[in-house]
Every structure is written in structure tokens, then in C-alpha cells.
mmCIF file with all atom_site columns, C-alpha atoms and ligand atoms in Angstrom:
data_model
loop_
_atom_site.group_PDB
_atom_site.id
_atom_site.type_symbol
_atom_site.label_atom_id
_atom_site.label_alt_id
_atom_site.label_comp_id
_atom_site.label_asym_id
_atom_site.label_entity_id
_atom_site.label_seq_id
_atom_site.pdbx_PDB_ins_code
_atom_site.Cartn_x
_atom_site.Cartn_y
_atom_site.Cartn_z
_atom_site.occupancy
_atom_site.B_iso_or_equiv
_atom_site.pdbx_formal_charge
_atom_site.auth_seq_id
_atom_site.auth_comp_id
_atom_site.auth_asym_id
_atom_site.auth_atom_id
_atom_site.pdbx_PDB_model_num
ATOM   1   C CA . UNK A 1 1   ? 134.513 283.691 39.275 1.00 62.00 ? 1478 UNK A CA 1
ATOM   2   C CA . UNK A 1 2   ? 132.015 282.862 36.719 1.00 71.00 ? 1479 UNK A CA 1
ATOM   3   C CA . UNK A 1 3   ? 130.450 279.287 37.445 1.00 89.00 ? 1480 UNK A CA 1
ATOM   4   C CA . UNK A 1 4   ? 130.593 276.674 34.872 1.00 96.00 ? 1481 UNK A CA 1
ATOM   5   C CA . UNK A 1 5   ? 127.704 275.863 32.657 1.00 98.00 ? 1482 UNK A CA 1
ATOM   6   C CA . UNK A 1 6   ? 126.321 272.527 33.270 1.00 98.00 ? 1483 UNK A CA 1
ATOM   7   C CA . UNK A 1 7   ? 125.535 270.027 30.624 1.00 98.00 ? 1484 UNK A CA 1
ATOM   8   C CA . UNK A 1 8   ? 123.176 267.035 30.946 1.00 98.00 ? 1485 UNK A CA 1
ATOM   9   C CA . UNK A 1 9   ? 123.823 264.287 28.249 1.00 98.00 ? 1486 UNK A CA 1
ATOM   10  C CA . UNK A 1 10  ? 121.212 261.975 27.102 1.00 98.00 ? 1487 UNK A CA 1
ATOM   11  C CA . UNK A 1 11  ? 122.306 258.995 25.073 1.00 98.00 ? 1488 UNK A CA 1
ATOM   12  C CA . UNK A 1 12  ? 120.918 255.431 24.146 1.00 98.00 ? 1489 UNK A CA 1
ATOM   13  C CA . UNK A 1 13  ? 124.085 253.602 22.554 1.00 98.00 ? 1490 UNK A CA 1
ATOM   14  C CA . UNK A 1 14  ? 127.567 253.711 21.620 1.00 98.00 ? 1491 UNK A CA 1
ATOM   15  C CA . UNK A 1 15  ? 128.150 257.403 22.892 1.00 98.00 ? 1492 UNK A CA 1
ATOM   16  C CA . UNK A 1 16  ? 130.945 258.601 20.546 1.00 98.00 ? 1493 UNK A CA 1
ATOM   17  C CA . UNK A 1 17  ? 129.396 262.209 20.419 1.00 98.00 ? 1494 UNK A CA 1
ATOM   18  C CA . UNK A 1 18  ? 129.082 262.037 24.231 1.00 98.00 ? 1495 UNK A CA 1
ATOM   19  C CA . UNK A 1 19  ? 132.933 261.153 24.306 1.00 98.00 ? 1496 UNK A CA 1
ATOM   20  C CA . UNK A 1 20  ? 133.706 264.010 21.801 1.00 98.00 ? 1497 UNK A CA 1
ATOM   21  C CA . UNK A 1 21  ? 131.904 266.621 24.065 1.00 98.00 ? 1498 UNK A CA 1
ATOM   22  C CA . UNK A 1 22  ? 133.713 265.084 27.232 1.00 98.00 ? 1499 UNK A CA 1
ATOM   23  C CA . UNK A 1 23  ? 137.118 265.302 25.381 1.00 98.00 ? 1500 UNK A CA 1
ATOM   24  C CA . UNK A 1 24  ? 136.419 268.834 24.219 1.00 98.00 ? 1501 UNK A CA 1
ATOM   25  C CA . UNK A 1 25  ? 135.759 269.964 27.704 1.00 98.00 ? 1502 UNK A CA 1
ATOM   26  C CA . UNK A 1 26  ? 138.905 268.214 29.087 1.00 98.00 ? 1503 UNK A CA 1
ATOM   27  C CA . UNK A 1 27  ? 140.918 269.754 26.379 1.00 98.00 ? 1504 UNK A CA 1
ATOM   28  C CA . UNK A 1 28  ? 139.509 273.170 26.918 1.00 97.00 ? 1505 UNK A CA 1
ATOM   29  C CA . UNK A 1 29  ? 137.824 273.502 23.445 1.00 98.00 ? 1506 UNK A CA 1
ATOM   30  C CA . UNK A 1 30  ? 134.678 273.820 25.295 1.00 97.00 ? 1507 UNK A CA 1
ATOM   31  C CA . UNK A 1 31  ? 135.614 276.354 28.204 1.00 94.00 ? 1508 UNK A CA 1
ATOM   32  C CA . UNK A 1 32  ? 133.755 276.860 31.383 1.00 89.00 ? 1509 UNK A CA 1
ATOM   33  C CA . UNK A 1 33  ? 131.450 273.780 31.157 1.00 97.00 ? 1510 UNK A CA 1
ATOM   34  C CA . UNK A 1 34  ? 131.094 270.524 32.960 1.00 98.00 ? 1511 UNK A CA 1
ATOM   35  C CA . UNK A 1 35  ? 128.944 267.337 32.426 1.00 98.00 ? 1512 UNK A CA 1
ATOM   36  C CA . UNK A 1 36  ? 126.672 267.361 35.423 1.00 98.00 ? 1513 UNK A CA 1
ATOM   37  C CA . UNK A 1 37  ? 124.919 264.030 34.342 1.00 98.00 ? 1514 UNK A CA 1
ATOM   38  C CA . UNK A 1 38  ? 124.735 261.409 31.769 1.00 98.00 ? 1515 UNK A CA 1
ATOM   39  C CA . UNK A 1 39  ? 121.534 259.722 31.412 1.00 98.00 ? 1516 UNK A CA 1
ATOM   40  C CA . UNK A 1 40  ? 120.853 256.644 29.309 1.00 98.00 ? 1517 UNK A CA 1
ATOM   41  C CA . UNK A 1 41  ? 117.306 255.010 28.717 1.00 98.00 ? 1518 UNK A CA 1
ATOM   42  C CA . UNK A 1 42  ? 119.341 251.717 28.145 1.00 97.00 ? 1519 UNK A CA 1
ATOM   43  C CA . UNK A 1 43  ? 121.354 250.127 30.799 1.00 96.00 ? 1520 UNK A CA 1
ATOM   44  C CA . UNK A 1 44  ? 123.570 248.193 28.240 1.00 97.00 ? 1521 UNK A CA 1
ATOM   45  C CA . UNK A 1 45  ? 124.391 251.425 26.409 1.00 98.00 ? 1522 UNK A CA 1
ATOM   46  C CA . UNK A 1 46  ? 128.321 251.426 25.962 1.00 98.00 ? 1523 UNK A CA 1
ATOM   47  C CA . UNK A 1 47  ? 128.277 255.269 26.269 1.00 98.00 ? 1524 UNK A CA 1
ATOM   48  C CA . UNK A 1 48  ? 127.120 254.716 29.957 1.00 98.00 ? 1525 UNK A CA 1
ATOM   49  C CA . UNK A 1 49  ? 130.287 252.386 30.610 1.00 97.00 ? 1526 UNK A CA 1
ATOM   50  C CA . UNK A 1 50  ? 132.425 255.093 29.050 1.00 98.00 ? 1527 UNK A CA 1
ATOM   51  C CA . UNK A 1 51  ? 130.956 257.848 31.225 1.00 98.00 ? 1528 UNK A CA 1
ATOM   52  C CA . UNK A 1 52  ? 131.451 255.739 34.356 1.00 98.00 ? 1529 UNK A CA 1
ATOM   53  C CA . UNK A 1 53  ? 135.158 255.067 33.529 1.00 98.00 ? 1530 UNK A CA 1
ATOM   54  C CA . UNK A 1 54  ? 135.738 259.015 33.147 1.00 98.00 ? 1531 UNK A CA 1
ATOM   55  C CA . UNK A 1 55  ? 134.116 259.224 36.433 1.00 98.00 ? 1532 UNK A CA 1
ATOM   56  C CA . UNK A 1 56  ? 131.099 261.228 35.403 1.00 98.00 ? 1533 UNK A CA 1
ATOM   57  C CA . UNK A 1 57  ? 127.725 260.954 37.332 1.00 98.00 ? 1534 UNK A CA 1
ATOM   58  C CA . UNK A 1 58  ? 125.623 258.411 35.553 1.00 98.00 ? 1535 UNK A CA 1
ATOM   59  C CA . UNK A 1 59  ? 122.055 257.383 35.773 1.00 98.00 ? 1536 UNK A CA 1
ATOM   60  C CA . UNK A 1 60  ? 120.098 254.730 33.788 1.00 98.00 ? 1537 UNK A CA 1
ATOM   61  C CA . UNK A 1 61  ? 116.382 255.541 33.534 1.00 98.00 ? 1538 UNK A CA 1
ATOM   62  C CA . UNK A 1 62  ? 114.855 252.556 31.712 1.00 96.00 ? 1539 UNK A CA 1
ATOM   63  C CA . UNK A 1 63  ? 112.303 253.538 29.094 1.00 93.00 ? 1540 UNK A CA 1
ATOM   64  C CA . UNK A 1 64  ? 111.118 250.241 28.219 1.00 92.00 ? 1541 UNK A CA 1
ATOM   65  C CA . UNK A 1 65  ? 107.333 249.536 28.761 1.00 92.00 ? 1542 UNK A CA 1
ATOM   66  C CA . UNK A 1 66  ? 106.940 253.065 30.245 1.00 93.00 ? 1543 UNK A CA 1
ATOM   67  C CA . UNK A 1 67  ? 104.529 255.662 29.036 1.00 95.00 ? 1544 UNK A CA 1
ATOM   68  C CA . UNK A 1 68  ? 106.454 258.379 27.096 1.00 95.00 ? 1545 UNK A CA 1
ATOM   69  C CA . UNK A 1 69  ? 105.560 261.232 29.484 1.00 95.00 ? 1546 UNK A CA 1
ATOM   70  C CA . UNK A 1 70  ? 106.062 259.269 32.571 1.00 96.00 ? 1547 UNK A CA 1
ATOM   71  C CA . UNK A 1 71  ? 109.635 258.471 31.415 1.00 97.00 ? 1548 UNK A CA 1
ATOM   72  C CA . UNK A 1 72  ? 110.326 261.944 30.291 1.00 98.00 ? 1549 UNK A CA 1
ATOM   73  C CA . UNK A 1 73  ? 109.125 263.143 33.837 1.00 98.00 ? 1550 UNK A CA 1
ATOM   74  C CA . UNK A 1 74  ? 111.697 261.064 35.491 1.00 98.00 ? 1551 UNK A CA 1
ATOM   75  C CA . UNK A 1 75  ? 114.363 262.308 33.229 1.00 98.00 ? 1552 UNK A CA 1
ATOM   76  C CA . UNK A 1 76  ? 113.485 265.857 33.561 1.00 98.00 ? 1553 UNK A CA 1
ATOM   77  C CA . UNK A 1 77  ? 113.252 265.690 37.404 1.00 98.00 ? 1554 UNK A CA 1
ATOM   78  C CA . UNK A 1 78  ? 116.985 264.654 37.333 1.00 98.00 ? 1555 UNK A CA 1
ATOM   79  C CA . UNK A 1 79  ? 117.913 267.190 35.039 1.00 98.00 ? 1556 UNK A CA 1
ATOM   80  C CA . UNK A 1 80  ? 116.372 269.957 37.104 1.00 98.00 ? 1557 UNK A CA 1
ATOM   81  C CA . UNK A 1 81  ? 117.776 268.492 40.369 1.00 98.00 ? 1558 UNK A CA 1
ATOM   82  C CA . UNK A 1 82  ? 121.202 268.782 38.731 1.00 98.00 ? 1559 UNK A CA 1
ATOM   83  C CA . UNK A 1 83  ? 120.351 272.291 37.635 1.00 98.00 ? 1560 UNK A CA 1
ATOM   84  C CA . UNK A 1 84  ? 121.616 271.763 34.144 1.00 98.00 ? 1561 UNK A CA 1
ATOM   85  C CA . UNK A 1 85  ? 121.844 274.731 31.691 1.00 98.00 ? 1562 UNK A CA 1
ATOM   86  C CA . UNK A 1 86  ? 121.839 272.767 28.577 1.00 98.00 ? 1563 UNK A CA 1
ATOM   87  C CA . UNK A 1 87  ? 120.725 269.181 27.514 1.00 98.00 ? 1564 UNK A CA 1
ATOM   88  C CA . UNK A 1 88  ? 122.714 267.510 24.766 1.00 98.00 ? 1565 UNK A CA 1
ATOM   89  C CA . UNK A 1 89  ? 121.060 264.647 22.997 1.00 98.00 ? 1566 UNK A CA 1
ATOM   90  C CA . UNK A 1 90  ? 123.894 262.472 21.898 1.00 98.00 ? 1567 UNK A CA 1
ATOM   91  C CA . UNK A 1 91  ? 122.442 259.425 20.063 1.00 97.00 ? 1568 UNK A CA 1
ATOM   92  C CA . UNK A 1 92  ? 119.197 259.424 22.342 1.00 97.00 ? 1569 UNK A CA 1
ATOM   93  C CA . UNK A 1 93  ? 117.006 257.416 20.205 1.00 93.00 ? 1570 UNK A CA 1
ATOM   94  C CA . UNK A 1 94  ? 113.741 258.179 21.836 1.00 94.00 ? 1571 UNK A CA 1
ATOM   95  C CA . UNK A 1 95  ? 111.321 260.759 20.694 1.00 94.00 ? 1572 UNK A CA 1
ATOM   96  C CA . UNK A 1 96  ? 110.609 263.371 23.524 1.00 97.00 ? 1573 UNK A CA 1
ATOM   97  C CA . UNK A 1 97  ? 107.294 264.381 24.496 1.00 97.00 ? 1574 UNK A CA 1
ATOM   98  C CA . UNK A 1 98  ? 106.132 267.992 24.046 1.00 97.00 ? 1575 UNK A CA 1
ATOM   99  C CA . UNK A 1 99  ? 105.736 268.375 27.665 1.00 97.00 ? 1576 UNK A CA 1
ATOM   100 C CA . UNK A 1 100 ? 109.608 267.563 28.027 1.00 98.00 ? 1577 UNK A CA 1
ATOM   101 C CA . UNK A 1 101 ? 110.594 270.005 25.350 1.00 98.00 ? 1578 UNK A CA 1
ATOM   102 C CA . UNK A 1 102 ? 108.570 272.773 26.962 1.00 98.00 ? 1579 UNK A CA 1
ATOM   103 C CA . UNK A 1 103 ? 110.288 272.262 30.402 1.00 98.00 ? 1580 UNK A CA 1
ATOM   104 C CA . UNK A 1 104 ? 113.693 273.492 28.702 1.00 98.00 ? 1581 UNK A CA 1
ATOM   105 C CA . UNK A 1 105 ? 112.789 275.913 25.980 1.00 96.00 ? 1582 UNK A CA 1
ATOM   106 C CA . UNK A 1 106 ? 115.845 276.278 23.590 1.00 96.00 ? 1583 UNK A CA 1
ATOM   107 C CA . UNK A 1 107 ? 117.920 274.458 26.008 1.00 98.00 ? 1584 UNK A CA 1
ATOM   108 C CA . UNK A 1 108 ? 117.928 271.154 24.290 1.00 98.00 ? 1585 UNK A CA 1
ATOM   109 C CA . UNK A 1 109 ? 120.371 270.337 21.430 1.00 98.00 ? 1586 UNK A CA 1
ATOM   110 C CA . UNK A 1 110 ? 120.316 267.303 19.030 1.00 98.00 ? 1587 UNK A CA 1
ATOM   111 C CA . UNK A 1 111 ? 122.709 266.088 16.444 1.00 98.00 ? 1588 UNK A CA 1
ATOM   112 C CA . UNK A 1 112 ? 121.489 264.297 13.514 1.00 98.00 ? 1589 UNK A CA 1
ATOM   113 C CA . UNK A 1 113 ? 123.624 262.674 10.689 1.00 98.00 ? 1590 UNK A CA 1
ATOM   114 C CA . UNK A 1 114 ? 122.164 264.410 7.668  1.00 98.00 ? 1591 UNK A CA 1
ATOM   115 C CA . UNK A 1 115 ? 121.730 267.799 6.366  1.00 98.00 ? 1592 UNK A CA 1
ATOM   116 C CA . UNK A 1 116 ? 118.261 268.473 7.622  1.00 98.00 ? 1593 UNK A CA 1
ATOM   117 C CA . UNK A 1 117 ? 115.675 268.855 6.586  1.00 98.00 ? 1594 UNK A CA 1
ATOM   118 C CA . UNK A 1 118 ? 116.787 265.997 4.212  1.00 98.00 ? 1595 UNK A CA 1
ATOM   119 C CA . UNK A 1 119 ? 116.566 262.463 5.606  1.00 98.00 ? 1596 UNK A CA 1
ATOM   120 C CA . UNK A 1 120 ? 114.981 262.909 9.221  1.00 97.00 ? 1597 UNK A CA 1
ATOM   121 C CA . UNK A 1 121 ? 114.190 259.951 11.250 1.00 96.00 ? 1598 UNK A CA 1
ATOM   122 C CA . UNK A 1 122 ? 115.928 256.494 11.164 1.00 96.00 ? 1599 UNK A CA 1
ATOM   123 C CA . UNK A 1 123 ? 118.207 254.692 8.525  1.00 97.00 ? 1600 UNK A CA 1
ATOM   124 C CA . UNK A 1 124 ? 119.484 258.082 7.632  1.00 98.00 ? 1601 UNK A CA 1
ATOM   125 C CA . UNK A 1 125 ? 122.681 256.931 5.645  1.00 98.00 ? 1602 UNK A CA 1
ATOM   126 C CA . UNK A 1 126 ? 120.487 254.388 3.652  1.00 98.00 ? 1603 UNK A CA 1
ATOM   127 C CA . UNK A 1 127 ? 118.075 257.084 2.842  1.00 98.00 ? 1604 UNK A CA 1
ATOM   128 C CA . UNK A 1 128 ? 120.842 259.268 1.611  1.00 98.00 ? 1605 UNK A CA 1
ATOM   129 C CA . UNK A 1 129 ? 122.419 256.563 -0.486 1.00 98.00 ? 1606 UNK A CA 1
ATOM   130 C CA . UNK A 1 130 ? 119.087 255.425 -1.944 1.00 98.00 ? 1607 UNK A CA 1
ATOM   131 C CA . UNK A 1 131 ? 118.248 259.120 -2.877 1.00 98.00 ? 1608 UNK A CA 1
ATOM   132 C CA . UNK A 1 132 ? 121.572 259.457 -4.600 1.00 98.00 ? 1609 UNK A CA 1
ATOM   133 C CA . UNK A 1 133 ? 122.664 262.638 -2.943 1.00 98.00 ? 1610 UNK A CA 1
ATOM   134 C CA . UNK A 1 134 ? 126.292 263.609 -3.837 1.00 98.00 ? 1611 UNK A CA 1
ATOM   135 C CA . UNK A 1 135 ? 126.656 265.562 -0.541 1.00 98.00 ? 1612 UNK A CA 1
ATOM   136 C CA . UNK A 1 136 ? 125.496 264.856 3.050  1.00 98.00 ? 1613 UNK A CA 1
ATOM   137 C CA . UNK A 1 137 ? 126.745 265.740 6.440  1.00 98.00 ? 1614 UNK A CA 1
ATOM   138 C CA . UNK A 1 138 ? 125.391 266.464 9.902  1.00 98.00 ? 1615 UNK A CA 1
ATOM   139 C CA . UNK A 1 139 ? 123.258 268.950 11.664 1.00 98.00 ? 1616 UNK A CA 1
ATOM   140 C CA . UNK A 1 140 ? 123.185 270.367 15.175 1.00 98.00 ? 1617 UNK A CA 1
ATOM   141 C CA . UNK A 1 141 ? 119.858 271.953 15.933 1.00 98.00 ? 1618 UNK A CA 1
ATOM   142 C CA . UNK A 1 142 ? 117.717 273.061 18.842 1.00 98.00 ? 1619 UNK A CA 1
ATOM   143 C CA . UNK A 1 143 ? 114.962 270.599 19.747 1.00 98.00 ? 1620 UNK A CA 1
ATOM   144 C CA . UNK A 1 144 ? 111.421 271.659 19.244 1.00 97.00 ? 1621 UNK A CA 1
ATOM   145 C CA . UNK A 1 145 ? 108.204 269.544 19.475 1.00 95.00 ? 1622 UNK A CA 1
ATOM   146 C CA . UNK A 1 146 ? 108.913 268.039 15.849 1.00 96.00 ? 1623 UNK A CA 1
ATOM   147 C CA . UNK A 1 147 ? 111.241 265.189 14.989 1.00 94.00 ? 1624 UNK A CA 1
ATOM   148 C CA . UNK A 1 148 ? 114.672 266.480 13.809 1.00 96.00 ? 1625 UNK A CA 1
ATOM   149 C CA . UNK A 1 149 ? 113.170 269.801 13.128 1.00 95.00 ? 1626 UNK A CA 1
ATOM   150 C CA . UNK A 1 150 ? 114.294 272.707 15.370 1.00 97.00 ? 1627 UNK A CA 1
ATOM   151 C CA . UNK A 1 151 ? 116.375 275.771 14.421 1.00 98.00 ? 1628 UNK A CA 1
ATOM   152 C CA . UNK A 1 152 ? 119.826 274.825 12.916 1.00 98.00 ? 1629 UNK A CA 1
ATOM   153 C CA . UNK A 1 153 ? 122.872 275.842 14.840 1.00 98.00 ? 1630 UNK A CA 1
ATOM   154 C CA . UNK A 1 154 ? 125.681 274.207 12.759 1.00 98.00 ? 1631 UNK A CA 1
ATOM   155 C CA . UNK A 1 155 ? 125.932 272.013 9.872  1.00 98.00 ? 1632 UNK A CA 1
ATOM   156 C CA . UNK A 1 156 ? 128.833 270.137 8.255  1.00 98.00 ? 1633 UNK A CA 1
ATOM   157 C CA . UNK A 1 157 ? 129.112 268.701 4.838  1.00 98.00 ? 1634 UNK A CA 1
ATOM   158 C CA . UNK A 1 158 ? 130.754 265.569 3.467  1.00 98.00 ? 1635 UNK A CA 1
ATOM   159 C CA . UNK A 1 159 ? 131.057 264.229 -0.192 1.00 98.00 ? 1636 UNK A CA 1
ATOM   160 C CA . UNK A 1 160 ? 129.141 260.904 -0.868 1.00 98.00 ? 1637 UNK A CA 1
ATOM   161 C CA . UNK A 1 161 ? 131.525 258.850 -3.010 1.00 98.00 ? 1638 UNK A CA 1
ATOM   162 C CA . UNK A 1 162 ? 130.565 256.173 -5.585 1.00 98.00 ? 1639 UNK A CA 1
ATOM   163 C CA . UNK A 1 163 ? 132.345 253.581 -3.456 1.00 98.00 ? 1640 UNK A CA 1
ATOM   164 C CA . UNK A 1 164 ? 130.312 254.357 -0.319 1.00 98.00 ? 1641 UNK A CA 1
ATOM   165 C CA . UNK A 1 165 ? 128.167 251.975 1.655  1.00 98.00 ? 1642 UNK A CA 1
ATOM   166 C CA . UNK A 1 166 ? 126.060 252.937 4.770  1.00 98.00 ? 1643 UNK A CA 1
ATOM   167 C CA . UNK A 1 167 ? 129.018 252.131 6.997  1.00 98.00 ? 1644 UNK A CA 1
ATOM   168 C CA . UNK A 1 168 ? 131.654 254.283 4.995  1.00 98.00 ? 1645 UNK A CA 1
ATOM   169 C CA . UNK A 1 169 ? 129.339 257.202 4.778  1.00 98.00 ? 1646 UNK A CA 1
ATOM   170 C CA . UNK A 1 170 ? 128.289 257.043 8.465  1.00 98.00 ? 1647 UNK A CA 1
ATOM   171 C CA . UNK A 1 171 ? 131.961 257.094 9.478  1.00 98.00 ? 1648 UNK A CA 1
ATOM   172 C CA . UNK A 1 172 ? 132.843 259.953 7.414  1.00 98.00 ? 1649 UNK A CA 1
ATOM   173 C CA . UNK A 1 173 ? 129.824 261.835 8.764  1.00 98.00 ? 1650 UNK A CA 1
ATOM   174 C CA . UNK A 1 174 ? 130.569 260.894 12.400 1.00 98.00 ? 1651 UNK A CA 1
ATOM   175 C CA . UNK A 1 175 ? 134.194 262.590 12.253 1.00 98.00 ? 1652 UNK A CA 1
ATOM   176 C CA . UNK A 1 176 ? 132.255 265.828 11.308 1.00 98.00 ? 1653 UNK A CA 1
ATOM   177 C CA . UNK A 1 177 ? 129.527 265.239 14.040 1.00 98.00 ? 1654 UNK A CA 1
ATOM   178 C CA . UNK A 1 178 ? 132.266 265.252 16.707 1.00 98.00 ? 1655 UNK A CA 1
ATOM   179 C CA . UNK A 1 179 ? 133.564 268.673 15.407 1.00 98.00 ? 1656 UNK A CA 1
ATOM   180 C CA . UNK A 1 180 ? 129.988 270.182 14.893 1.00 98.00 ? 1657 UNK A CA 1
ATOM   181 C CA . UNK A 1 181 ? 128.740 269.338 18.492 1.00 98.00 ? 1658 UNK A CA 1
ATOM   182 C CA . UNK A 1 182 ? 131.558 271.289 20.072 1.00 98.00 ? 1659 UNK A CA 1
ATOM   183 C CA . UNK A 1 183 ? 131.012 274.233 17.820 1.00 98.00 ? 1660 UNK A CA 1
ATOM   184 C CA . UNK A 1 184 ? 127.313 274.333 18.522 1.00 98.00 ? 1661 UNK A CA 1
ATOM   185 C CA . UNK A 1 185 ? 127.722 274.002 22.182 1.00 98.00 ? 1662 UNK A CA 1
ATOM   186 C CA . UNK A 1 186 ? 130.182 276.905 22.209 1.00 97.00 ? 1663 UNK A CA 1
ATOM   187 C CA . UNK A 1 187 ? 127.841 278.916 20.177 1.00 97.00 ? 1664 UNK A CA 1
ATOM   188 C CA . UNK A 1 188 ? 124.751 278.219 22.527 1.00 97.00 ? 1665 UNK A CA 1
ATOM   189 C CA . UNK A 1 189 ? 126.844 278.743 25.862 1.00 97.00 ? 1666 UNK A CA 1
ATOM   190 C CA . UNK A 1 190 ? 128.556 281.977 24.621 1.00 95.00 ? 1667 UNK A CA 1
ATOM   191 C CA . UNK A 1 191 ? 124.832 283.132 24.379 1.00 93.00 ? 1668 UNK A CA 1
ATOM   192 C CA . UNK A 1 192 ? 125.732 285.577 21.661 1.00 92.00 ? 1669 UNK A CA 1
ATOM   193 C CA . UNK A 1 193 ? 123.093 284.450 19.270 1.00 94.00 ? 1670 UNK A CA 1
ATOM   194 C CA . UNK A 1 194 ? 119.458 285.069 18.746 1.00 95.00 ? 1671 UNK A CA 1
ATOM   195 C CA . UNK A 1 195 ? 116.812 282.982 16.977 1.00 94.00 ? 1672 UNK A CA 1
ATOM   196 C CA . UNK A 1 196 ? 114.978 284.793 14.265 1.00 95.00 ? 1673 UNK A CA 1
ATOM   197 C CA . UNK A 1 197 ? 112.261 282.656 12.999 1.00 93.00 ? 1674 UNK A CA 1
ATOM   198 C CA . UNK A 1 198 ? 114.115 279.306 12.055 1.00 95.00 ? 1675 UNK A CA 1
ATOM   199 C CA . UNK A 1 199 ? 117.454 281.143 11.836 1.00 96.00 ? 1676 UNK A CA 1
ATOM   200 C CA . UNK A 1 200 ? 120.090 281.068 14.496 1.00 96.00 ? 1677 UNK A CA 1
ATOM   201 C CA . UNK A 1 201 ? 122.076 284.242 14.013 1.00 95.00 ? 1678 UNK A CA 1
ATOM   202 C CA . UNK A 1 202 ? 125.096 285.744 15.463 1.00 90.00 ? 1679 UNK A CA 1
ATOM   203 C CA . UNK A 1 203 ? 124.809 288.911 17.319 1.00 87.00 ? 1680 UNK A CA 1
ATOM   204 C CA . UNK A 1 204 ? 128.303 289.950 16.385 1.00 64.00 ? 1681 UNK A CA 1
ATOM   205 C CA . UNK A 1 205 ? 131.172 288.116 18.300 1.00 51.00 ? 1682 UNK A CA 1
ATOM   206 C CA . UNK A 1 206 ? 130.532 284.417 17.363 1.00 47.00 ? 1683 UNK A CA 1
ATOM   207 C CA . UNK A 1 207 ? 131.113 283.349 13.826 1.00 52.00 ? 1684 UNK A CA 1
ATOM   208 C CA . UNK A 1 208 ? 128.639 280.792 12.752 1.00 55.00 ? 1685 UNK A CA 1
ATOM   209 C CA . UNK A 1 209 ? 130.223 278.342 10.235 1.00 58.00 ? 1686 UNK A CA 1
ATOM   210 C CA . UNK A 1 210 ? 129.030 275.828 7.705  1.00 60.00 ? 1687 UNK A CA 1
ATOM   211 C CA . UNK A 1 211 ? 131.974 273.694 6.413  1.00 58.00 ? 1688 UNK A CA 1
HETATM 212 C C1 . GAR B 2 .   ? 125.020 259.694 15.656 1.00 91.67 ? 2965 GAR B C1 1
HETATM 213 O O1 . GAR B 2 .   ? 125.322 259.406 14.205 1.00 91.67 ? 2965 GAR B O1 1
HETATM 214 C C2 . GAR B 2 .   ? 123.808 260.542 15.774 1.00 91.67 ? 2965 GAR B C2 1
HETATM 215 O O2 . GAR B 2 .   ? 124.010 261.684 14.810 1.00 91.67 ? 2965 GAR B O2 1
HETATM 216 C C3 . GAR B 2 .   ? 122.624 259.631 15.554 1.00 91.67 ? 2965 GAR B C3 1
HETATM 217 O O3 . GAR B 2 .   ? 123.096 258.513 16.144 1.00 91.67 ? 2965 GAR B O3 1
HETATM 218 C C4 . GAR B 2 .   ? 124.257 258.321 16.257 1.00 91.67 ? 2965 GAR B C4 1
HETATM 219 C C5 . GAR B 2 .   ? 124.820 258.114 17.723 1.00 91.67 ? 2965 GAR B C5 1
HETATM 220 O O4 . GAR B 2 .   ? 126.138 257.800 17.620 1.00 91.67 ? 2965 GAR B O4 1
HETATM 221 N N1 . GAR B 2 .   ? 121.454 260.379 15.876 1.00 91.67 ? 2965 GAR B N1 1
HETATM 222 C C6 . GAR B 2 .   ? 120.444 260.342 15.371 1.00 91.67 ? 2965 GAR B C6 1
HETATM 223 O O5 . GAR B 2 .   ? 120.239 259.860 14.243 1.00 91.67 ? 2965 GAR B O5 1
HETATM 224 C C7 . GAR B 2 .   ? 119.208 261.252 15.910 1.00 91.67 ? 2965 GAR B C7 1
HETATM 225 N N2 . GAR B 2 .   ? 118.170 261.416 15.158 1.00 91.67 ? 2965 GAR B N2 1
HETATM 226 P P1 . GAR B 2 .   ? 127.013 258.007 19.076 1.00 91.67 ? 2965 GAR B P1 1
HETATM 227 O O6 . GAR B 2 .   ? 126.147 257.142 20.098 1.00 91.67 ? 2965 GAR B O6 1
HETATM 228 O O7 . GAR B 2 .   ? 128.270 257.357 18.727 1.00 91.67 ? 2965 GAR B O7 1
HETATM 229 O O8 . GAR B 2 .   ? 127.006 259.398 19.300 1.00 91.67 ? 2965 GAR B O8 1
#
């Protein structure tokens, strides 16, 4: 029997992307994976409470006042001890040190609520509305040593409507985020892709989609 792939989830807040991943595993949309650990850098993150209610292993590793690499070393030690195969950043609002990224090459995914390389960083929806784009969306990418930068696995688009404010646009994009993260995890866990330069390309079986 093939052993299930172990996911480590890192979050800082609401945790809706974490919940979408957990729901996809429960429903079999992500097959042969388990969530081995959910880690938050904030004790009050609602996502942590949600993970507890689901009976998942949860740890809070507070980051406040800690030097970045010292905090990252604590988190990395837990992920290694849990033998995670893939780390999913799900609203983890903390920059990772280069050291951390190097510990898990091509094994860290992030989701960002824009069509990267547009609008990296914070206040993403405000940036999109102020710029006046007519289309926005979300991106799931491998994490490299630069912010919101690594090779792109899945992108989904949504229209930007004249009536949109930040809240409305964020809500429309979030629906797509939940779909995109499951697709990206499946692509990566299937292992049927190769990274050529910045391009994540199918080696045949998996169909990579942009929608
Ligand atoms: C999501 O919109 C995610 O794309 C964004 O934070 C939100 C977390 O929501 N992440 C980033 O901006 C990372 N650069 P969630 O806690 O409900 O998943």
C-alpha cells in the first residue's frame, strides 16, 4: 500500500484556505494525503481553532519578538519531526528566511490573491482596484527566497466589476483560491511535473489549467 503524503499547513489567521484543503482531503478530491500538522504563529488565529475542532494536530509557535531565523528553526524542526512531504502556506503572513526555504526545496507552496507578478505583498485588493485592472485572480506557486515570486503552479482569474470594493473583490477571488489550492496540491503530489526555468510543466498525464 502506498503511504499517504503528509501535509504541513502554516497559517496566521482566518484559515479558509486551510479549511478548503482539509475539506478536499475529507471528500477525496485530494487523494492519499493527510494533514500531519497545522502550525500558527498566532495563538488567536481562528484557523487554529478550526483545526482543533477537526481533530487535527495543532501547534502554536509564536513569532512575536523572535528573530526570524530562530522562529523558522522552531517551525522547521516540527515539520521535519512530522516528516511532512509538502508545506502549504495558507495565509501565513510572515516572511520566511532563506534558510527555511532551503530546508525544503520545491516543497513549499503559497497562495496569493492576485495574478502574480501583479500586486505582490500586502493590501493586494486595494492595489488591484487602484491600478484599475479589469481582471484579477489568485496564484498558487512554489516558494523561493523572494516574496510572492516562485514558479507558478495554478492561476485562476475573476473579473473586476465596476461596483467592486476591496471586500467584494476579495470574496470573489477567495472562492477561486479554494479551488486553485486543491488543484495545485494534486499537481505537486502526483509528481508528474517538471520545473523548467520558471515554468511548471506537465510531463504528460496531469493537465495544468488556467481558468
Ligand atoms: C488569502 O486570501 C491568501 O491568498 C492571502 O491571505 C488570505 C488568507 O485567508 N495570502 C497572502 O496574501 C500571502 N501573500 P485564509 O486565512 O482565509 O486562508
